[in-house]
Structure formats: C-alpha cells, structure tokens
C-alpha cells in the first residue's frame, strides 16, 4: 500500500511540475531574438528639447475602448481583455449640487481602479462573458444602491 501511495505522489508531482512549466511558458512567452546590423554611418544627434513634454505612450490597444451607457451606469470597457476601466453612476452626483456623475471605477494617473475580467480574445465566448460581466456589475450596483438609499430604480 505504501509503494502505491509513493508512486501516486511522484506522478502527481511530475504532472504538477509539467503543468506549472506550461503555465509559465504561456504567461511569459519568449520574445524572438533580434539582431542588429552593424553600420558605419553616423547617426544624427537626438534633440531632447520637446521630448519631456509628451506623455508616455500607452499600449497599442488603448484606442479600443467601448462606451456603454444605460439609465443607471456609464461604463468604459477595454475590448482587449474586457476590463471595465471606468464606471459612473448617472443618477447620483459627485457632490451635492454638482453636474458631475459619481465615479465608481477610474483609470487615470497612478491610482487605477478597474474591474478586470481575465478575458483573452475576441471570440464569441469572450463577448458573451463580457455581456454577463456587465450585467452582473449592473445588478450588483443596483442591489447595493437599493440597500443604501431605499430607492428601487430597476
């Protein structure tokens, strides 16, 4: 009985190691090595006069933000992964007498409050999961606001 347990433990350890190794190669793919050609020509000296005024460039997918507006929420959803990067409550002001909506989630500056979904691709299953995520967020916020204010808006 003891040898069977040891064999199963060794097999479990090997499968766990192989699974971890595949997960590491999936999460951190190896970048292809680039070779630089040697050139004898002289390059012009770079000017750094206006470089500091430009903001840092964002990733290439930053232009794929989808805005969703309902009667309760205004959401900004990043199509690259399905993260909710901005959420505002349309019926509640930021301060008393203000026209600005109350912001729940925001991605500005160093303080980034976003709802990450962990979605990877733009397949039908990803879009369906994104729809389910937005509905769950809506229902959760609706229940929370109803409990806080005794006002049903659904």
PDB file of C-alpha atoms in Angstrom:
ATOM      1  CA  UNK A   1       0.000   0.000   0.000  1.00  0.00           C
ATOM      2  CA  UNK A   2       2.870   2.339   0.814  1.00  0.00           C
ATOM      3  CA  UNK A   3       4.508   1.885  -2.588  1.00  0.00           C
ATOM      4  CA  UNK A   4       1.272   2.721  -4.417  1.00  0.00           C
ATOM      5  CA  UNK A   5       0.960   5.916  -2.417  1.00  0.00           C
ATOM      6  CA  UNK A   6       4.565   6.845  -3.226  1.00  0.00           C
ATOM      7  CA  UNK A   7       4.068   6.170  -6.937  1.00  0.00           C
ATOM      8  CA  UNK A   8       0.896   8.268  -6.986  1.00  0.00           C
ATOM      9  CA  UNK A   9       2.671  11.074  -5.113  1.00  0.00           C
ATOM     10  CA  UNK A  10       5.568  11.052  -7.603  1.00  0.00           C
ATOM     11  CA  UNK A  11       3.139  11.022 -10.548  1.00  0.00           C
ATOM     12  CA  UNK A  12       1.196  13.934  -9.036  1.00  0.00           C
ATOM     13  CA  UNK A  13       4.431  15.873  -8.510  1.00  0.00           C
ATOM     14  CA  UNK A  14       5.508  15.271 -12.134  1.00  0.00           C
ATOM     15  CA  UNK A  15       2.129  16.323 -13.530  1.00  0.00           C
ATOM     16  CA  UNK A  16       2.144  19.417 -11.303  1.00  0.00           C
ATOM     17  CA  UNK A  17       5.638  20.333 -12.481  1.00  0.00           C
ATOM     18  CA  UNK A  18       4.708  19.910 -16.152  1.00  0.00           C
ATOM     19  CA  UNK A  19       1.530  21.929 -15.659  1.00  0.00           C
ATOM     20  CA  UNK A  20       3.479  24.714 -13.937  1.00  0.00           C
ATOM     21  CA  UNK A  21       6.081  24.693 -16.712  1.00  0.00           C
ATOM     22  CA  UNK A  22       3.407  25.016 -19.424  1.00  0.00           C
ATOM     23  CA  UNK A  23       1.689  27.780 -17.476  1.00  0.00           C
ATOM     24  CA  UNK A  24       4.966  29.703 -17.214  1.00  0.00           C
ATOM     25  CA  UNK A  25       5.601  29.404 -20.953  1.00  0.00           C
ATOM     26  CA  UNK A  26       2.026  30.574 -21.628  1.00  0.00           C
ATOM     27  CA  UNK A  27       2.157  33.556 -19.245  1.00  0.00           C
ATOM     28  CA  UNK A  28       5.690  34.672 -20.232  1.00  0.00           C
ATOM     29  CA  UNK A  29       6.315  33.828 -23.894  1.00  0.00           C
ATOM     30  CA  UNK A  30       9.880  34.129 -25.102  1.00  0.00           C
ATOM     31  CA  UNK A  31      10.443  37.176 -27.289  1.00  0.00           C
ATOM     32  CA  UNK A  32      12.219  36.414 -30.567  1.00  0.00           C
ATOM     33  CA  UNK A  33      15.834  37.478 -30.559  1.00  0.00           C
ATOM     34  CA  UNK A  34      16.590  40.432 -32.791  1.00  0.00           C
ATOM     35  CA  UNK A  35      19.908  41.012 -34.445  1.00  0.00           C
ATOM     36  CA  UNK A  36      21.251  44.444 -35.116  1.00  0.00           C
ATOM     37  CA  UNK A  37      23.165  45.128 -38.272  1.00  0.00           C
ATOM     38  CA  UNK A  38      26.467  46.921 -37.918  1.00  0.00           C
ATOM     39  CA  UNK A  39      26.547  50.191 -39.789  1.00  0.00           C
ATOM     40  CA  UNK A  40      29.434  52.529 -40.362  1.00  0.00           C
ATOM     41  CA  UNK A  41      27.271  55.570 -40.968  1.00  0.00           C
ATOM     42  CA  UNK A  42      26.976  58.172 -38.258  1.00  0.00           C
ATOM     43  CA  UNK A  43      23.561  58.903 -36.846  1.00  0.00           C
ATOM     44  CA  UNK A  44      22.366  62.448 -36.185  1.00  0.00           C
ATOM     45  CA  UNK A  45      22.422  63.546 -32.571  1.00  0.00           C
ATOM     46  CA  UNK A  46      18.964  63.361 -30.981  1.00  0.00           C
ATOM     47  CA  UNK A  47      17.381  66.525 -29.675  1.00  0.00           C
ATOM     48  CA  UNK A  48      15.743  66.272 -26.273  1.00  0.00           C
ATOM     49  CA  UNK A  49      14.067  69.662 -26.257  1.00  0.00           C
ATOM     50  CA  UNK A  50      10.422  68.636 -26.612  1.00  0.00           C
ATOM     51  CA  UNK A  51      10.634  65.000 -25.535  1.00  0.00           C
ATOM     52  CA  UNK A  52       9.756  65.637 -21.911  1.00  0.00           C
ATOM     53  CA  UNK A  53       6.520  67.459 -22.753  1.00  0.00           C
ATOM     54  CA  UNK A  54       4.954  64.424 -24.426  1.00  0.00           C
ATOM     55  CA  UNK A  55       3.099  61.982 -22.166  1.00  0.00           C
ATOM     56  CA  UNK A  56       4.265  58.395 -22.005  1.00  0.00           C
ATOM     57  CA  UNK A  57       2.863  56.324 -24.860  1.00  0.00           C
ATOM     58  CA  UNK A  58       0.207  53.823 -23.921  1.00  0.00           C
ATOM     59  CA  UNK A  59      -0.129  50.310 -25.228  1.00  0.00           C
ATOM     60  CA  UNK A  60      -1.406  49.830 -28.781  1.00  0.00           C
ATOM     61  CA  UNK A  61      -4.815  48.610 -27.659  1.00  0.00           C
ATOM     62  CA  UNK A  62      -5.772  51.767 -25.764  1.00  0.00           C
ATOM     63  CA  UNK A  63      -7.925  53.002 -28.651  1.00  0.00           C
ATOM     64  CA  UNK A  64     -10.284  50.025 -28.364  1.00  0.00           C
ATOM     65  CA  UNK A  65     -12.452  51.319 -25.525  1.00  0.00           C
ATOM     66  CA  UNK A  66     -16.179  50.585 -25.785  1.00  0.00           C
ATOM     67  CA  UNK A  67     -18.567  53.019 -24.080  1.00  0.00           C
ATOM     68  CA  UNK A  68     -21.812  51.573 -22.731  1.00  0.00           C
ATOM     69  CA  UNK A  69     -24.454  53.909 -21.336  1.00  0.00           C
ATOM     70  CA  UNK A  70     -27.567  52.720 -19.543  1.00  0.00           C
ATOM     71  CA  UNK A  71     -30.068  54.572 -17.427  1.00  0.00           C
ATOM     72  CA  UNK A  72     -28.001  53.757 -14.326  1.00  0.00           C
ATOM     73  CA  UNK A  73     -24.370  53.389 -15.437  1.00  0.00           C
ATOM     74  CA  UNK A  74     -21.905  54.740 -17.948  1.00  0.00           C
ATOM     75  CA  UNK A  75     -19.202  52.108 -18.499  1.00  0.00           C
ATOM     76  CA  UNK A  76     -15.958  52.201 -20.449  1.00  0.00           C
ATOM     77  CA  UNK A  77     -14.888  48.665 -21.351  1.00  0.00           C
ATOM     78  CA  UNK A  78     -11.492  47.838 -22.829  1.00  0.00           C
ATOM     79  CA  UNK A  79     -12.024  45.453 -25.756  1.00  0.00           C
ATOM     80  CA  UNK A  80      -8.557  43.985 -25.169  1.00  0.00           C
ATOM     81  CA  UNK A  81      -9.402  41.737 -22.253  1.00  0.00           C
ATOM     82  CA  UNK A  82     -12.841  43.010 -21.269  1.00  0.00           C
ATOM     83  CA  UNK A  83     -11.706  45.114 -18.319  1.00  0.00           C
ATOM     84  CA  UNK A  84     -14.131  47.739 -17.044  1.00  0.00           C
ATOM     85  CA  UNK A  85     -11.830  50.775 -16.900  1.00  0.00           C
ATOM     86  CA  UNK A  86     -14.417  53.402 -15.986  1.00  0.00           C
ATOM     87  CA  UNK A  87     -17.827  53.299 -14.317  1.00  0.00           C
ATOM     88  CA  UNK A  88     -20.029  56.248 -13.396  1.00  0.00           C
ATOM     89  CA  UNK A  89     -23.448  56.391 -11.758  1.00  0.00           C
ATOM     90  CA  UNK A  90     -25.722  58.530 -13.923  1.00  0.00           C
ATOM     91  CA  UNK A  91     -28.359  59.282 -11.289  1.00  0.00           C
ATOM     92  CA  UNK A  92     -26.017  60.324  -8.482  1.00  0.00           C
ATOM     93  CA  UNK A  93     -23.899  63.464  -8.348  1.00  0.00           C
ATOM     94  CA  UNK A  94     -20.300  63.525  -7.173  1.00  0.00           C
ATOM     95  CA  UNK A  95     -21.113  66.293  -4.712  1.00  0.00           C
ATOM     96  CA  UNK A  96     -24.372  67.918  -3.710  1.00  0.00           C
ATOM     97  CA  UNK A  97     -25.476  70.316  -6.457  1.00  0.00           C
ATOM     98  CA  UNK A  98     -22.786  69.160  -8.890  1.00  0.00           C
ATOM     99  CA  UNK A  99     -23.422  68.124 -12.501  1.00  0.00           C
ATOM    100  CA  UNK A 100     -20.549  65.625 -12.433  1.00  0.00           C
ATOM    101  CA  UNK A 101     -21.569  61.956 -12.008  1.00  0.00           C
ATOM    102  CA  UNK A 102     -20.303  59.829  -9.128  1.00  0.00           C
ATOM    103  CA  UNK A 103     -17.295  57.799 -10.364  1.00  0.00           C
ATOM    104  CA  UNK A 104     -17.019  54.198  -9.147  1.00  0.00           C
ATOM    105  CA  UNK A 105     -14.102  52.953 -11.244  1.00  0.00           C
ATOM    106  CA  UNK A 106     -11.462  55.050 -12.959  1.00  0.00           C
ATOM    107  CA  UNK A 107      -8.139  54.514 -14.717  1.00  0.00           C
ATOM    108  CA  UNK A 108      -6.273  57.806 -14.520  1.00  0.00           C
ATOM    109  CA  UNK A 109      -2.786  58.521 -13.293  1.00  0.00           C
ATOM    110  CA  UNK A 110      -1.173  56.339 -10.667  1.00  0.00           C
ATOM    111  CA  UNK A 111      -4.425  55.342  -8.959  1.00  0.00           C
ATOM    112  CA  UNK A 112      -6.132  52.799 -11.182  1.00  0.00           C
ATOM    113  CA  UNK A 113      -9.408  51.310 -10.002  1.00  0.00           C
ATOM    114  CA  UNK A 114     -10.608  48.870 -12.669  1.00  0.00           C
ATOM    115  CA  UNK A 115     -12.602  45.630 -12.760  1.00  0.00           C
ATOM    116  CA  UNK A 116     -10.508  43.016 -14.514  1.00  0.00           C
ATOM    117  CA  UNK A 117     -12.279  40.120 -16.162  1.00  0.00           C
ATOM    118  CA  UNK A 118      -9.369  37.957 -17.292  1.00  0.00           C
ATOM    119  CA  UNK A 119     -10.800  37.516 -20.773  1.00  0.00           C
ATOM    120  CA  UNK A 120      -8.306  36.886 -23.619  1.00  0.00           C
ATOM    121  CA  UNK A 121      -9.529  37.185 -27.222  1.00  0.00           C
ATOM    122  CA  UNK A 122     -12.384  38.495 -29.254  1.00  0.00           C
ATOM    123  CA  UNK A 123     -14.237  35.241 -29.789  1.00  0.00           C
ATOM    124  CA  UNK A 124     -17.963  34.787 -29.312  1.00  0.00           C
ATOM    125  CA  UNK A 125     -17.489  33.184 -25.901  1.00  0.00           C
ATOM    126  CA  UNK A 126     -15.427  36.201 -24.793  1.00  0.00           C
ATOM    127  CA  UNK A 127     -18.092  38.650 -25.920  1.00  0.00           C
ATOM    128  CA  UNK A 128     -20.779  36.612 -24.187  1.00  0.00           C
ATOM    129  CA  UNK A 129     -18.709  36.581 -20.997  1.00  0.00           C
ATOM    130  CA  UNK A 130     -18.245  40.348 -21.310  1.00  0.00           C
ATOM    131  CA  UNK A 131     -22.012  40.789 -21.557  1.00  0.00           C
ATOM    132  CA  UNK A 132     -22.528  38.599 -18.485  1.00  0.00           C
ATOM    133  CA  UNK A 133     -19.869  40.612 -16.625  1.00  0.00           C
ATOM    134  CA  UNK A 134     -21.580  43.909 -17.413  1.00  0.00           C
ATOM    135  CA  UNK A 135     -24.976  42.529 -16.353  1.00  0.00           C
ATOM    136  CA  UNK A 136     -23.515  41.215 -13.081  1.00  0.00           C
ATOM    137  CA  UNK A 137     -21.890  44.580 -12.406  1.00  0.00           C
ATOM    138  CA  UNK A 138     -25.197  46.335 -13.098  1.00  0.00           C
ATOM    139  CA  UNK A 139     -27.167  44.025 -10.816  1.00  0.00           C
ATOM    140  CA  UNK A 140     -24.587  44.237  -8.028  1.00  0.00           C
ATOM    141  CA  UNK A 141     -24.555  48.015  -8.119  1.00  0.00           C
ATOM    142  CA  UNK A 142     -28.344  48.107  -8.279  1.00  0.00           C
ATOM    143  CA  UNK A 143     -28.672  45.942  -5.173  1.00  0.00           C
ATOM    144  CA  UNK A 144     -26.041  47.994  -3.345  1.00  0.00           C
ATOM    145  CA  UNK A 145     -27.682  51.300  -4.183  1.00  0.00           C
ATOM    146  CA  UNK A 146     -31.123  49.978  -3.322  1.00  0.00           C
ATOM    147  CA  UNK A 147     -29.851  48.873   0.088  1.00  0.00           C
ATOM    148  CA  UNK A 148     -28.108  52.202   0.705  1.00  0.00           C
ATOM    149  CA  UNK A 149     -30.858  54.544  -0.439  1.00  0.00           C
ATOM    150  CA  UNK A 150     -34.143  52.574  -0.187  1.00  0.00           C
ATOM    151  CA  UNK A 151     -34.822  53.617  -3.769  1.00  0.00           C
ATOM    152  CA  UNK A 152     -35.622  50.982  -6.386  1.00  0.00           C
ATOM    153  CA  UNK A 153     -34.656  52.039  -9.887  1.00  0.00           C
ATOM    154  CA  UNK A 154     -34.854  48.694 -11.676  1.00  0.00           C
TER     155      UNK A 154
END
